[in-house]
């Protein structure tokens, strides 16, 4: 099939994309976080195409994208008041809420779970597509399963050209890492995945937040987890990645000592001079963590090259959006971290 490339700036685009969604086709959609691979979330056959195109395990549920908090009750039940407060505070935006699912949501969409994840993306064209389609759009990140997420239309075409009906090109994604996921189906709210809405922002509204263990540690693939997606190898380029923590100088000394030809260094722009001759790639500025989140997946995709032996990566420290960047990079590194300060 020929994959249409539709510009988000073109007035016809929402109508064409919505019609394709209604017909059960796959359409990649831009959001503020990453591009999603969208289909009618209420149509099992359409949703099955997403799993097939991505090579995604069947038990890994999808997020339903809706165009406003008034749609939550169409697909969820027993919605706590706090969900509406979160929606008012952070929607449209990079926050996904897990709530009990209504029967109209196919189990194929929820990966067999009785809950469903919902989010209202901060992209006007995508919300218009959802509104015109008249159905919620189920959309995982549009990357092939296990690979770094897609933050441009080019990334989507790289992975899916000729296999999906269309991609809506809305330019590079502003946030660059996927949405924050909070589970509201238990006694206490639980952070399942950090993202553009920070734990600090959530705690300010919720007063309480449990950090799920899948956020900070490697999860066994046979484990029972709240967010099934968190147990799979993720965001990973072809070669092993090692995060080197510690001061700029100590980390550079460690990496330069261990570097062999064929390796790459993924670092902050400020550090480029320290890695002359080590083929460094900067993904943003350490002084502005938003540039790191926006640049991370493009950089990881560039490093997804079987000719590279090994990547040494520098990771920002601290909370806020840096927390989400740490989570993605640690997963890409399968939690392989060395502390340059501890090395003699
Ligand atoms: O920013 C985003 O969230 C992007 C854009 C496209 O909206 N989407 C995205 O989807 O990241 P995906 O499928 O790559 O990641 C969704 C995550 C997975 O880890 C999945 O297991 C989890 O959300 N998830 C979905 N439904 C869930 C549910 N009912 N309970 C727990 N976790 C759920
Ligand atoms: Mg994903």
mmCIF file of C-alpha atoms and ligand atoms in Angstrom:
data_model
loop_
_atom_site.group_PDB
_atom_site.id
_atom_site.type_symbol
_atom_site.label_atom_id
_atom_site.label_comp_id
_atom_site.label_asym_id
_atom_site.label_seq_id
_atom_site.Cartn_x
_atom_site.Cartn_y
_atom_site.Cartn_z
ATOM 1 C CA UNK A 1 0.000 0.000 0.000
ATOM 2 C CA UNK A 2 1.096 3.557 -0.603
ATOM 3 C CA UNK A 3 1.413 5.482 2.654
ATOM 4 C CA UNK A 4 -0.066 8.975 2.339
ATOM 5 C CA UNK A 5 1.938 11.770 3.895
ATOM 6 C CA UNK A 6 -0.596 14.344 5.048
ATOM 7 C CA UNK A 7 0.522 17.759 6.302
ATOM 8 C CA UNK A 8 -1.012 18.887 9.571
ATOM 9 C CA UNK A 9 -1.092 22.385 8.058
ATOM 10 C CA UNK A 10 -3.440 21.281 5.262
ATOM 11 C CA UNK A 11 -7.111 22.018 6.060
ATOM 12 C CA UNK A 12 -8.208 18.770 4.381
ATOM 13 C CA UNK A 13 -5.965 16.574 6.517
ATOM 14 C CA UNK A 14 -8.251 16.030 9.536
ATOM 15 C CA UNK A 15 -11.095 14.959 7.227
ATOM 16 C CA UNK A 16 -8.946 12.515 5.232
ATOM 17 C CA UNK A 17 -7.330 11.068 8.364
ATOM 18 C CA UNK A 18 -10.662 10.743 10.196
ATOM 19 C CA UNK A 19 -12.215 8.955 7.224
ATOM 20 C CA UNK A 20 -9.306 6.483 7.107
ATOM 21 C CA UNK A 21 -9.700 5.840 10.857
ATOM 22 C CA UNK A 22 -13.438 5.247 10.406
ATOM 23 C CA UNK A 23 -12.668 2.755 7.633
ATOM 24 C CA UNK A 24 -10.470 0.742 10.013
ATOM 25 C CA UNK A 25 -7.117 1.837 8.579
ATOM 26 C CA UNK A 26 -3.899 2.698 10.439
ATOM 27 C CA UNK A 27 -2.980 6.403 10.567
ATOM 28 C CA UNK A 28 0.095 7.703 12.388
ATOM 29 C CA UNK A 29 -0.757 10.851 14.337
ATOM 30 C CA UNK A 30 1.420 13.593 15.814
ATOM 31 C CA UNK A 31 1.121 14.390 19.513
ATOM 32 C CA UNK A 32 3.146 16.634 21.806
ATOM 33 C CA UNK A 33 4.973 13.556 23.167
ATOM 34 C CA UNK A 34 5.713 11.153 20.317
ATOM 35 C CA UNK A 35 3.934 10.029 17.122
ATOM 36 C CA UNK A 36 1.247 7.420 17.708
ATOM 37 C CA UNK A 37 0.179 4.584 15.412
ATOM 38 C CA UNK A 38 -3.558 5.159 15.480
ATOM 39 C CA UNK A 39 -6.650 3.094 14.727
ATOM 40 C CA UNK A 40 -10.299 3.064 15.782
ATOM 41 C CA UNK A 41 -9.954 1.979 19.422
ATOM 42 C CA UNK A 42 -13.431 0.417 19.442
ATOM 43 C CA UNK A 43 -12.810 -1.762 16.378
ATOM 44 C CA UNK A 44 -11.027 -5.030 17.231
ATOM 45 C CA UNK A 45 -9.988 -5.689 13.650
ATOM 46 C CA UNK A 46 -8.466 -2.231 13.271
ATOM 47 C CA UNK A 47 -6.699 -2.545 16.618
ATOM 48 C CA UNK A 48 -5.295 -5.945 15.615
ATOM 49 C CA UNK A 49 -3.531 -4.197 12.715
ATOM 50 C CA UNK A 50 -1.629 -2.014 15.202
ATOM 51 C CA UNK A 51 -0.241 -5.042 17.024
ATOM 52 C CA UNK A 52 0.713 -6.630 13.719
ATOM 53 C CA UNK A 53 2.412 -3.522 12.286
ATOM 54 C CA UNK A 54 4.439 -2.942 15.454
ATOM 55 C CA UNK A 55 5.162 -6.587 16.246
ATOM 56 C CA UNK A 56 3.717 -5.793 19.676
ATOM 57 C CA UNK A 57 2.966 -8.490 22.285
ATOM 58 C CA UNK A 58 -0.814 -9.009 22.554
ATOM 59 C CA UNK A 59 -0.860 -8.450 26.323
ATOM 60 C CA UNK A 60 0.521 -4.922 26.011
ATOM 61 C CA UNK A 61 -2.496 -2.572 26.167
ATOM 62 C CA UNK A 62 -3.008 0.584 24.119
ATOM 63 C CA UNK A 63 -3.839 4.129 25.180
ATOM 64 C CA UNK A 64 -7.203 5.494 24.021
ATOM 65 C CA UNK A 65 -6.812 9.062 22.772
ATOM 66 C CA UNK A 66 -9.875 11.226 23.349
ATOM 67 C CA UNK A 67 -10.608 14.864 22.545
ATOM 68 C CA UNK A 68 -11.708 16.069 25.985
ATOM 69 C CA UNK A 69 -12.418 15.015 29.563
ATOM 70 C CA UNK A 70 -16.156 14.880 28.780
ATOM 71 C CA UNK A 71 -15.388 11.717 26.761
ATOM 72 C CA UNK A 72 -13.832 9.888 29.720
ATOM 73 C CA UNK A 73 -17.170 8.580 30.976
ATOM 74 C CA UNK A 74 -17.937 7.064 27.559
ATOM 75 C CA UNK A 75 -15.090 4.582 27.942
ATOM 76 C CA UNK A 76 -14.442 4.433 31.707
ATOM 77 C CA UNK A 77 -16.621 3.864 34.780
ATOM 78 C CA UNK A 78 -16.248 4.544 38.494
ATOM 79 C CA UNK A 79 -14.195 7.626 37.650
ATOM 80 C CA UNK A 80 -12.921 9.264 40.829
ATOM 81 C CA UNK A 81 -13.317 13.033 41.181
ATOM 82 C CA UNK A 82 -9.524 13.375 41.214
ATOM 83 C CA UNK A 83 -9.402 12.160 37.586
ATOM 84 C CA UNK A 84 -11.440 15.190 36.555
ATOM 85 C CA UNK A 85 -9.184 17.453 38.603
ATOM 86 C CA UNK A 86 -6.116 15.978 36.872
ATOM 87 C CA UNK A 87 -7.785 16.395 33.481
ATOM 88 C CA UNK A 88 -8.619 20.020 34.237
ATOM 89 C CA UNK A 89 -5.058 20.682 35.355
ATOM 90 C CA UNK A 90 -3.058 18.795 32.738
ATOM 91 C CA UNK A 91 -5.249 18.166 29.664
ATOM 92 C CA UNK A 92 -4.744 18.572 26.856
ATOM 93 C CA UNK A 93 -1.261 17.354 27.705
ATOM 94 C CA UNK A 94 1.152 14.508 28.365
ATOM 95 C CA UNK A 95 -0.817 12.714 31.088
ATOM 96 C CA UNK A 96 -2.462 9.292 30.718
ATOM 97 C CA UNK A 97 -4.870 7.975 33.351
ATOM 98 C CA UNK A 98 -5.681 4.307 33.921
ATOM 99 C CA UNK A 99 -9.332 3.797 34.907
ATOM 100 C CA UNK A 100 -11.880 0.937 34.924
ATOM 101 C CA UNK A 101 -12.931 0.188 31.330
ATOM 102 C CA UNK A 102 -16.492 0.103 30.044
ATOM 103 C CA UNK A 103 -17.603 -2.952 28.077
ATOM 104 C CA UNK A 104 -17.593 -0.972 24.803
ATOM 105 C CA UNK A 105 -13.771 -0.981 24.899
ATOM 106 C CA UNK A 106 -12.567 -4.212 23.274
ATOM 107 C CA UNK A 107 -10.270 -6.404 25.355
ATOM 108 C CA UNK A 108 -7.874 -6.384 22.417
ATOM 109 C CA UNK A 109 -7.385 -2.656 23.038
ATOM 110 C CA UNK A 110 -6.818 -3.161 26.778
ATOM 111 C CA UNK A 111 -4.558 -6.194 26.323
ATOM 112 C CA UNK A 112 -7.166 -8.280 28.161
ATOM 113 C CA UNK A 113 -7.259 -5.965 31.202
ATOM 114 C CA UNK A 114 -10.452 -4.635 32.800
ATOM 115 C CA UNK A 115 -8.896 -1.161 32.900
ATOM 116 C CA UNK A 116 -8.181 1.290 30.091
ATOM 117 C CA UNK A 117 -5.636 4.079 29.697
ATOM 118 C CA UNK A 118 -7.020 7.396 28.414
ATOM 119 C CA UNK A 119 -5.330 10.593 27.369
ATOM 120 C CA UNK A 120 -6.183 13.865 25.629
ATOM 121 C CA UNK A 121 -3.163 14.900 23.534
ATOM 122 C CA UNK A 122 -1.997 18.498 23.200
ATOM 123 C CA UNK A 123 -2.188 18.617 19.427
ATOM 124 C CA UNK A 124 -5.155 20.469 17.935
ATOM 125 C CA UNK A 125 -5.077 18.644 14.592
ATOM 126 C CA UNK A 126 -5.011 15.234 16.261
ATOM 127 C CA UNK A 127 -7.886 16.194 18.560
ATOM 128 C CA UNK A 128 -9.802 17.351 15.484
ATOM 129 C CA UNK A 129 -9.156 13.994 13.796
ATOM 130 C CA UNK A 130 -10.530 12.202 16.872
ATOM 131 C CA UNK A 131 -13.577 14.470 16.933
ATOM 132 C CA UNK A 132 -14.295 14.010 13.217
ATOM 133 C CA UNK A 133 -13.732 10.248 13.384
ATOM 134 C CA UNK A 134 -16.324 10.072 16.155
ATOM 135 C CA UNK A 135 -14.350 7.302 17.869
ATOM 136 C CA UNK A 136 -11.428 7.268 20.293
ATOM 137 C CA UNK A 137 -8.080 6.562 18.643
ATOM 138 C CA UNK A 138 -6.057 3.736 20.152
ATOM 139 C CA UNK A 139 -2.407 4.578 19.604
ATOM 140 C CA UNK A 140 0.853 3.219 20.918
ATOM 141 C CA UNK A 141 4.076 5.011 20.077
ATOM 142 C CA UNK A 142 4.549 4.412 16.352
ATOM 143 C CA UNK A 143 7.972 2.723 16.564
ATOM 144 C CA UNK A 144 8.488 -0.960 15.854
ATOM 145 C CA UNK A 145 8.154 -2.820 19.145
ATOM 146 C CA UNK A 146 11.275 -2.530 21.323
ATOM 147 C CA UNK A 147 12.835 0.247 19.244
ATOM 148 C CA UNK A 148 13.194 3.930 20.156
ATOM 149 C CA UNK A 149 9.962 5.918 19.819
ATOM 150 C CA UNK A 150 9.092 8.066 16.814
ATOM 151 C CA UNK A 151 9.267 11.839 17.217
ATOM 152 C CA UNK A 152 9.067 12.858 13.541
ATOM 153 C CA UNK A 153 7.047 11.762 10.498
ATOM 154 C CA UNK A 154 10.349 10.557 8.977
ATOM 155 C CA UNK A 155 10.817 8.175 11.913
ATOM 156 C CA UNK A 156 7.315 6.801 11.317
ATOM 157 C CA UNK A 157 7.961 6.299 7.602
ATOM 158 C CA UNK A 158 11.283 4.638 8.371
ATOM 159 C CA UNK A 159 9.439 1.997 10.399
ATOM 160 C CA UNK A 160 6.128 1.721 8.498
ATOM 161 C CA UNK A 161 6.318 3.138 4.958
ATOM 162 C CA UNK A 162 4.076 1.065 2.692
ATOM 163 C CA UNK A 163 2.441 -0.712 5.639
ATOM 164 C CA UNK A 164 0.056 1.964 6.961
ATOM 165 C CA UNK A 165 -2.547 4.111 5.231
ATOM 166 C CA UNK A 166 -1.166 7.519 6.237
ATOM 167 C CA UNK A 167 1.032 9.601 8.471
ATOM 168 C CA UNK A 168 -0.041 13.073 9.537
ATOM 169 C CA UNK A 169 3.108 15.194 9.540
ATOM 170 C CA UNK A 170 2.959 17.666 12.405
ATOM 171 C CA UNK A 171 6.699 18.273 12.631
ATOM 172 C CA UNK A 172 8.970 17.270 15.496
ATOM 173 C CA UNK A 173 7.275 16.447 18.811
ATOM 174 C CA UNK A 174 7.739 19.102 21.488
ATOM 175 C CA UNK A 175 8.084 16.921 24.592
ATOM 176 C CA UNK A 176 9.806 13.979 22.909
ATOM 177 C CA UNK A 177 9.179 11.318 25.572
ATOM 178 C CA UNK A 178 5.871 9.538 26.047
ATOM 179 C CA UNK A 179 3.155 10.655 28.426
ATOM 180 C CA UNK A 180 3.202 10.221 32.172
ATOM 181 C CA UNK A 181 0.936 7.302 33.154
ATOM 182 C CA UNK A 182 -0.886 7.315 36.478
ATOM 183 C CA UNK A 183 -3.067 4.436 37.632
ATOM 184 C CA UNK A 184 -6.178 5.603 39.513
ATOM 185 C CA UNK A 185 -7.799 2.200 40.000
ATOM 186 C CA UNK A 186 -6.271 1.407 43.396
ATOM 187 C CA UNK A 187 -6.515 3.013 46.831
ATOM 188 C CA UNK A 188 -3.471 5.156 46.154
ATOM 189 C CA UNK A 189 -2.530 6.778 42.821
ATOM 190 C CA UNK A 190 0.430 5.018 41.255
ATOM 191 C CA UNK A 191 2.959 6.343 38.748
ATOM 192 C CA UNK A 192 3.444 3.667 36.074
ATOM 193 C CA UNK A 193 5.597 5.703 33.685
ATOM 194 C CA UNK A 194 7.234 9.120 34.150
ATOM 195 C CA UNK A 195 6.833 11.666 31.338
ATOM 196 C CA UNK A 196 6.237 15.320 30.554
ATOM 197 C CA UNK A 197 3.994 15.814 33.599
ATOM 198 C CA UNK A 198 6.464 15.424 36.449
ATOM 199 C CA UNK A 199 6.036 13.477 39.717
ATOM 200 C CA UNK A 200 6.294 16.830 41.505
ATOM 201 C CA UNK A 201 3.407 18.268 39.466
ATOM 202 C CA UNK A 202 1.281 15.179 40.099
ATOM 203 C CA UNK A 203 1.993 15.110 43.812
ATOM 204 C CA UNK A 204 1.012 18.774 44.075
ATOM 205 C CA UNK A 205 -2.477 17.837 42.845
ATOM 206 C CA UNK A 206 -2.817 14.326 44.283
ATOM 207 C CA UNK A 207 -1.079 14.844 47.615
ATOM 208 C CA UNK A 208 0.086 11.244 47.311
ATOM 209 C CA UNK A 209 1.828 9.176 44.658
ATOM 210 C CA UNK A 210 3.259 5.661 44.744
ATOM 211 C CA UNK A 211 6.128 5.098 42.295
ATOM 212 C CA UNK A 212 5.679 1.683 40.694
ATOM 213 C CA UNK A 213 8.782 -0.492 40.885
ATOM 214 C CA UNK A 214 8.809 -0.891 37.106
ATOM 215 C CA UNK A 215 9.794 2.796 36.869
ATOM 216 C CA UNK A 216 13.108 2.361 38.616
ATOM 217 C CA UNK A 217 14.187 -1.238 38.083
ATOM 218 C CA UNK A 218 14.437 -3.914 35.453
ATOM 219 C CA UNK A 219 11.339 -6.123 35.537
ATOM 220 C CA UNK A 220 11.454 -9.820 34.804
ATOM 221 C CA UNK A 221 9.613 -10.619 31.589
ATOM 222 C CA UNK A 222 7.424 -13.203 33.340
ATOM 223 C CA UNK A 223 6.477 -10.842 36.170
ATOM 224 C CA UNK A 224 2.926 -9.634 36.725
ATOM 225 C CA UNK A 225 3.086 -5.844 36.438
ATOM 226 C CA UNK A 226 0.621 -2.966 36.400
ATOM 227 C CA UNK A 227 1.822 -1.565 33.066
ATOM 228 C CA UNK A 228 2.559 -4.585 30.894
ATOM 229 C CA UNK A 229 4.656 -2.451 28.544
ATOM 230 C CA UNK A 230 7.210 -1.782 31.255
ATOM 231 C CA UNK A 231 8.576 -5.322 31.332
ATOM 232 C CA UNK A 232 9.682 -5.506 27.714
ATOM 233 C CA UNK A 233 13.080 -4.362 26.430
ATOM 234 C CA UNK A 234 12.460 -0.863 25.255
ATOM 235 C CA UNK A 235 13.779 2.135 23.411
ATOM 236 C CA UNK A 236 16.903 0.180 22.642
ATOM 237 C CA UNK A 237 19.300 0.632 19.761
ATOM 238 C CA UNK A 238 20.899 -2.483 18.236
ATOM 239 C CA UNK A 239 24.039 -2.444 20.403
ATOM 240 C CA UNK A 240 24.533 -2.471 24.187
ATOM 241 C CA UNK A 241 24.258 0.882 25.961
ATOM 242 C CA UNK A 242 26.131 1.728 29.162
ATOM 243 C CA UNK A 243 25.204 4.788 31.186
ATOM 244 C CA UNK A 244 28.244 6.411 32.766
ATOM 245 C CA UNK A 245 27.284 8.508 35.784
ATOM 246 C CA UNK A 246 29.416 10.955 37.759
ATOM 247 C CA UNK A 247 30.977 14.340 37.143
ATOM 248 C CA UNK A 248 31.701 15.526 33.621
ATOM 249 C CA UNK A 249 35.439 15.083 34.032
ATOM 250 C CA UNK A 250 35.378 11.679 35.739
ATOM 251 C CA UNK A 251 32.852 10.324 33.232
ATOM 252 C CA UNK A 252 34.909 11.572 30.284
ATOM 253 C CA UNK A 253 38.051 10.030 31.747
ATOM 254 C CA UNK A 254 36.249 6.685 32.223
ATOM 255 C CA UNK A 255 34.752 6.684 28.738
ATOM 256 C CA UNK A 256 38.001 7.733 27.035
ATOM 257 C CA UNK A 257 39.783 4.933 28.886
ATOM 258 C CA UNK A 258 37.306 2.271 27.741
ATOM 259 C CA UNK A 259 36.466 3.630 24.283
ATOM 260 C CA UNK A 260 37.425 1.447 21.324
ATOM 261 C CA UNK A 261 36.914 2.223 17.603
ATOM 262 C CA UNK A 262 33.323 1.401 16.594
ATOM 263 C CA UNK A 263 31.916 2.703 19.885
ATOM 264 C CA UNK A 264 29.832 5.886 20.168
ATOM 265 C CA UNK A 265 29.283 8.416 22.935
ATOM 266 C CA UNK A 266 25.835 9.896 23.597
ATOM 267 C CA UNK A 267 26.379 13.065 25.614
ATOM 268 C CA UNK A 268 25.237 16.597 26.408
ATOM 269 C CA UNK A 269 26.155 19.439 24.010
ATOM 270 C CA UNK A 270 28.250 20.999 26.757
ATOM 271 C CA UNK A 271 30.410 17.859 26.828
ATOM 272 C CA UNK A 272 31.200 17.581 23.096
ATOM 273 C CA UNK A 273 34.746 19.034 23.478
ATOM 274 C CA UNK A 274 35.589 16.319 26.021
ATOM 275 C CA UNK A 275 34.927 13.565 23.491
ATOM 276 C CA UNK A 276 36.918 14.736 20.470
ATOM 277 C CA UNK A 277 37.968 11.626 18.548
ATOM 278 C CA UNK A 278 35.277 9.460 20.241
ATOM 279 C CA UNK A 279 32.531 10.074 17.693
ATOM 280 C CA UNK A 280 30.182 11.826 20.153
ATOM 281 C CA UNK A 281 26.514 12.547 19.491
ATOM 282 C CA UNK A 282 24.806 15.218 21.599
ATOM 283 C CA UNK A 283 21.055 14.885 22.258
ATOM 284 C CA UNK A 284 20.488 18.255 23.929
ATOM 285 C CA UNK A 285 21.830 20.641 26.527
ATOM 286 C CA UNK A 286 22.319 19.526 30.114
ATOM 287 C CA UNK A 287 21.381 23.049 31.178
ATOM 288 C CA UNK A 288 17.917 22.656 29.551
ATOM 289 C CA UNK A 289 16.399 19.251 30.201
ATOM 290 C CA UNK A 290 13.575 19.901 27.725
ATOM 291 C CA UNK A 291 16.110 19.793 24.895
ATOM 292 C CA UNK A 292 17.277 16.401 26.208
ATOM 293 C CA UNK A 293 13.771 14.909 26.282
ATOM 294 C CA UNK A 294 13.022 16.376 22.839
ATOM 295 C CA UNK A 295 16.248 15.008 21.333
ATOM 296 C CA UNK A 296 16.624 11.635 23.046
ATOM 297 C CA UNK A 297 14.710 9.342 20.695
ATOM 298 C CA UNK A 298 16.113 10.872 17.495
ATOM 299 C CA UNK A 299 19.578 10.270 18.901
ATOM 300 C CA UNK A 300 18.799 6.703 19.976
ATOM 301 C CA UNK A 301 17.422 5.999 16.505
ATOM 302 C CA UNK A 302 20.563 7.394 14.904
ATOM 303 C CA UNK A 303 22.573 5.065 17.132
ATOM 304 C CA UNK A 304 20.441 2.061 16.150
ATOM 305 C CA UNK A 305 23.068 0.766 13.758
ATOM 306 C CA UNK A 306 24.484 -2.762 13.887
ATOM 307 C CA UNK A 307 27.913 -1.401 12.905
ATOM 308 C CA UNK A 308 28.196 0.329 16.298
ATOM 309 C CA UNK A 309 29.739 -1.929 18.976
ATOM 310 C CA UNK A 310 28.730 -0.123 22.128
ATOM 311 C CA UNK A 311 27.308 3.209 23.261
ATOM 312 C CA UNK A 312 28.435 5.119 26.366
ATOM 313 C CA UNK A 313 25.649 7.448 27.445
ATOM 314 C CA UNK A 314 25.412 10.441 29.745
ATOM 315 C CA UNK A 315 22.166 10.852 31.658
ATOM 316 C CA UNK A 316 20.798 13.980 33.380
ATOM 317 C CA UNK A 317 20.327 13.860 37.149
ATOM 318 C CA UNK A 318 17.478 15.186 39.289
ATOM 319 C CA UNK A 319 13.689 15.262 39.199
ATOM 320 C CA UNK A 320 11.189 16.929 36.884
ATOM 321 C CA UNK A 321 11.424 15.985 33.231
ATOM 322 C CA UNK A 322 14.947 14.617 33.885
ATOM 323 C CA UNK A 323 13.230 11.781 35.748
ATOM 324 C CA UNK A 324 11.506 10.691 32.520
ATOM 325 C CA UNK A 325 14.723 10.978 30.508
ATOM 326 C CA UNK A 326 16.510 8.810 33.104
ATOM 327 C CA UNK A 327 13.748 6.210 32.889
ATOM 328 C CA UNK A 328 13.955 5.926 29.072
ATOM 329 C CA UNK A 329 17.734 5.913 28.963
ATOM 330 C CA UNK A 330 18.015 3.335 31.753
ATOM 331 C CA UNK A 331 15.605 1.079 29.891
ATOM 332 C CA UNK A 332 17.563 1.554 26.659
ATOM 333 C CA UNK A 333 20.642 0.524 28.670
ATOM 334 C CA UNK A 334 18.806 -2.421 30.289
ATOM 335 C CA UNK A 335 19.793 -0.704 33.577
ATOM 336 C CA UNK A 336 23.502 -1.116 32.867
ATOM 337 C CA UNK A 337 25.056 1.834 34.733
ATOM 338 C CA UNK A 338 28.624 2.419 35.850
ATOM 339 C CA UNK A 339 29.618 5.103 38.327
ATOM 340 C CA UNK A 340 32.736 6.891 37.090
ATOM 341 C CA UNK A 341 33.248 8.379 40.574
ATOM 342 C CA UNK A 342 33.722 4.882 42.002
ATOM 343 C CA UNK A 343 36.320 3.909 39.389
ATOM 344 C CA UNK A 344 39.977 4.257 40.304
HETATM 345 O O1 LIG B 1 2.691 9.753 24.939
HETATM 346 C C1 LIG B 1 2.145 8.646 24.804
HETATM 347 O O2 LIG B 1 1.583 8.072 25.748
HETATM 348 C C2 LIG B 1 2.202 7.985 23.432
HETATM 349 C C3 LIG B 1 1.409 8.853 22.468
HETATM 350 C C4 LIG B 1 1.233 8.230 21.111
HETATM 351 O O3 LIG B 1 0.176 9.163 23.051
HETATM 352 N N1 LIG B 1 1.710 6.646 23.478
HETATM 353 C C5 LIG B 1 2.409 5.639 24.054
HETATM 354 O O4 LIG B 1 1.830 4.398 23.951
HETATM 355 O O5 LIG B 1 3.466 5.792 24.623
HETATM 356 P P1 LIG B 1 2.638 3.038 24.204
HETATM 357 O O6 LIG B 1 1.687 1.981 23.789
HETATM 358 O O7 LIG B 1 3.935 3.085 23.525
HETATM 359 O O8 LIG B 1 2.784 2.994 25.734
HETATM 360 C C6 LIG B 1 1.632 2.807 26.535
HETATM 361 C C7 LIG B 1 1.988 2.239 27.850
HETATM 362 C C8 LIG B 1 2.457 0.799 27.791
HETATM 363 O O9 LIG B 1 3.547 0.622 28.675
HETATM 364 C C9 LIG B 1 1.230 0.036 28.280
HETATM 365 O O10 LIG B 1 1.568 -1.172 28.898
HETATM 366 C C10 LIG B 1 0.614 1.029 29.260
HETATM 367 O O11 LIG B 1 0.811 2.265 28.641
HETATM 368 N N2 LIG B 1 -0.829 0.834 29.417
HETATM 369 C C11 LIG B 1 -1.806 0.962 28.510
HETATM 370 N N3 LIG B 1 -3.005 0.640 29.006
HETATM 371 C C12 LIG B 1 -2.799 0.291 30.299
HETATM 372 C C13 LIG B 1 -3.644 -0.163 31.354
HETATM 373 N N4 LIG B 1 -4.931 -0.335 31.184
HETATM 374 N N5 LIG B 1 -3.053 -0.430 32.554
HETATM 375 C C14 LIG B 1 -1.735 -0.256 32.721
HETATM 376 N N6 LIG B 1 -0.882 0.161 31.757
HETATM 377 C C15 LIG B 1 -1.401 0.423 30.556
HETATM 378 MG MG1 LIG B 2 5.895 2.698 23.214
#
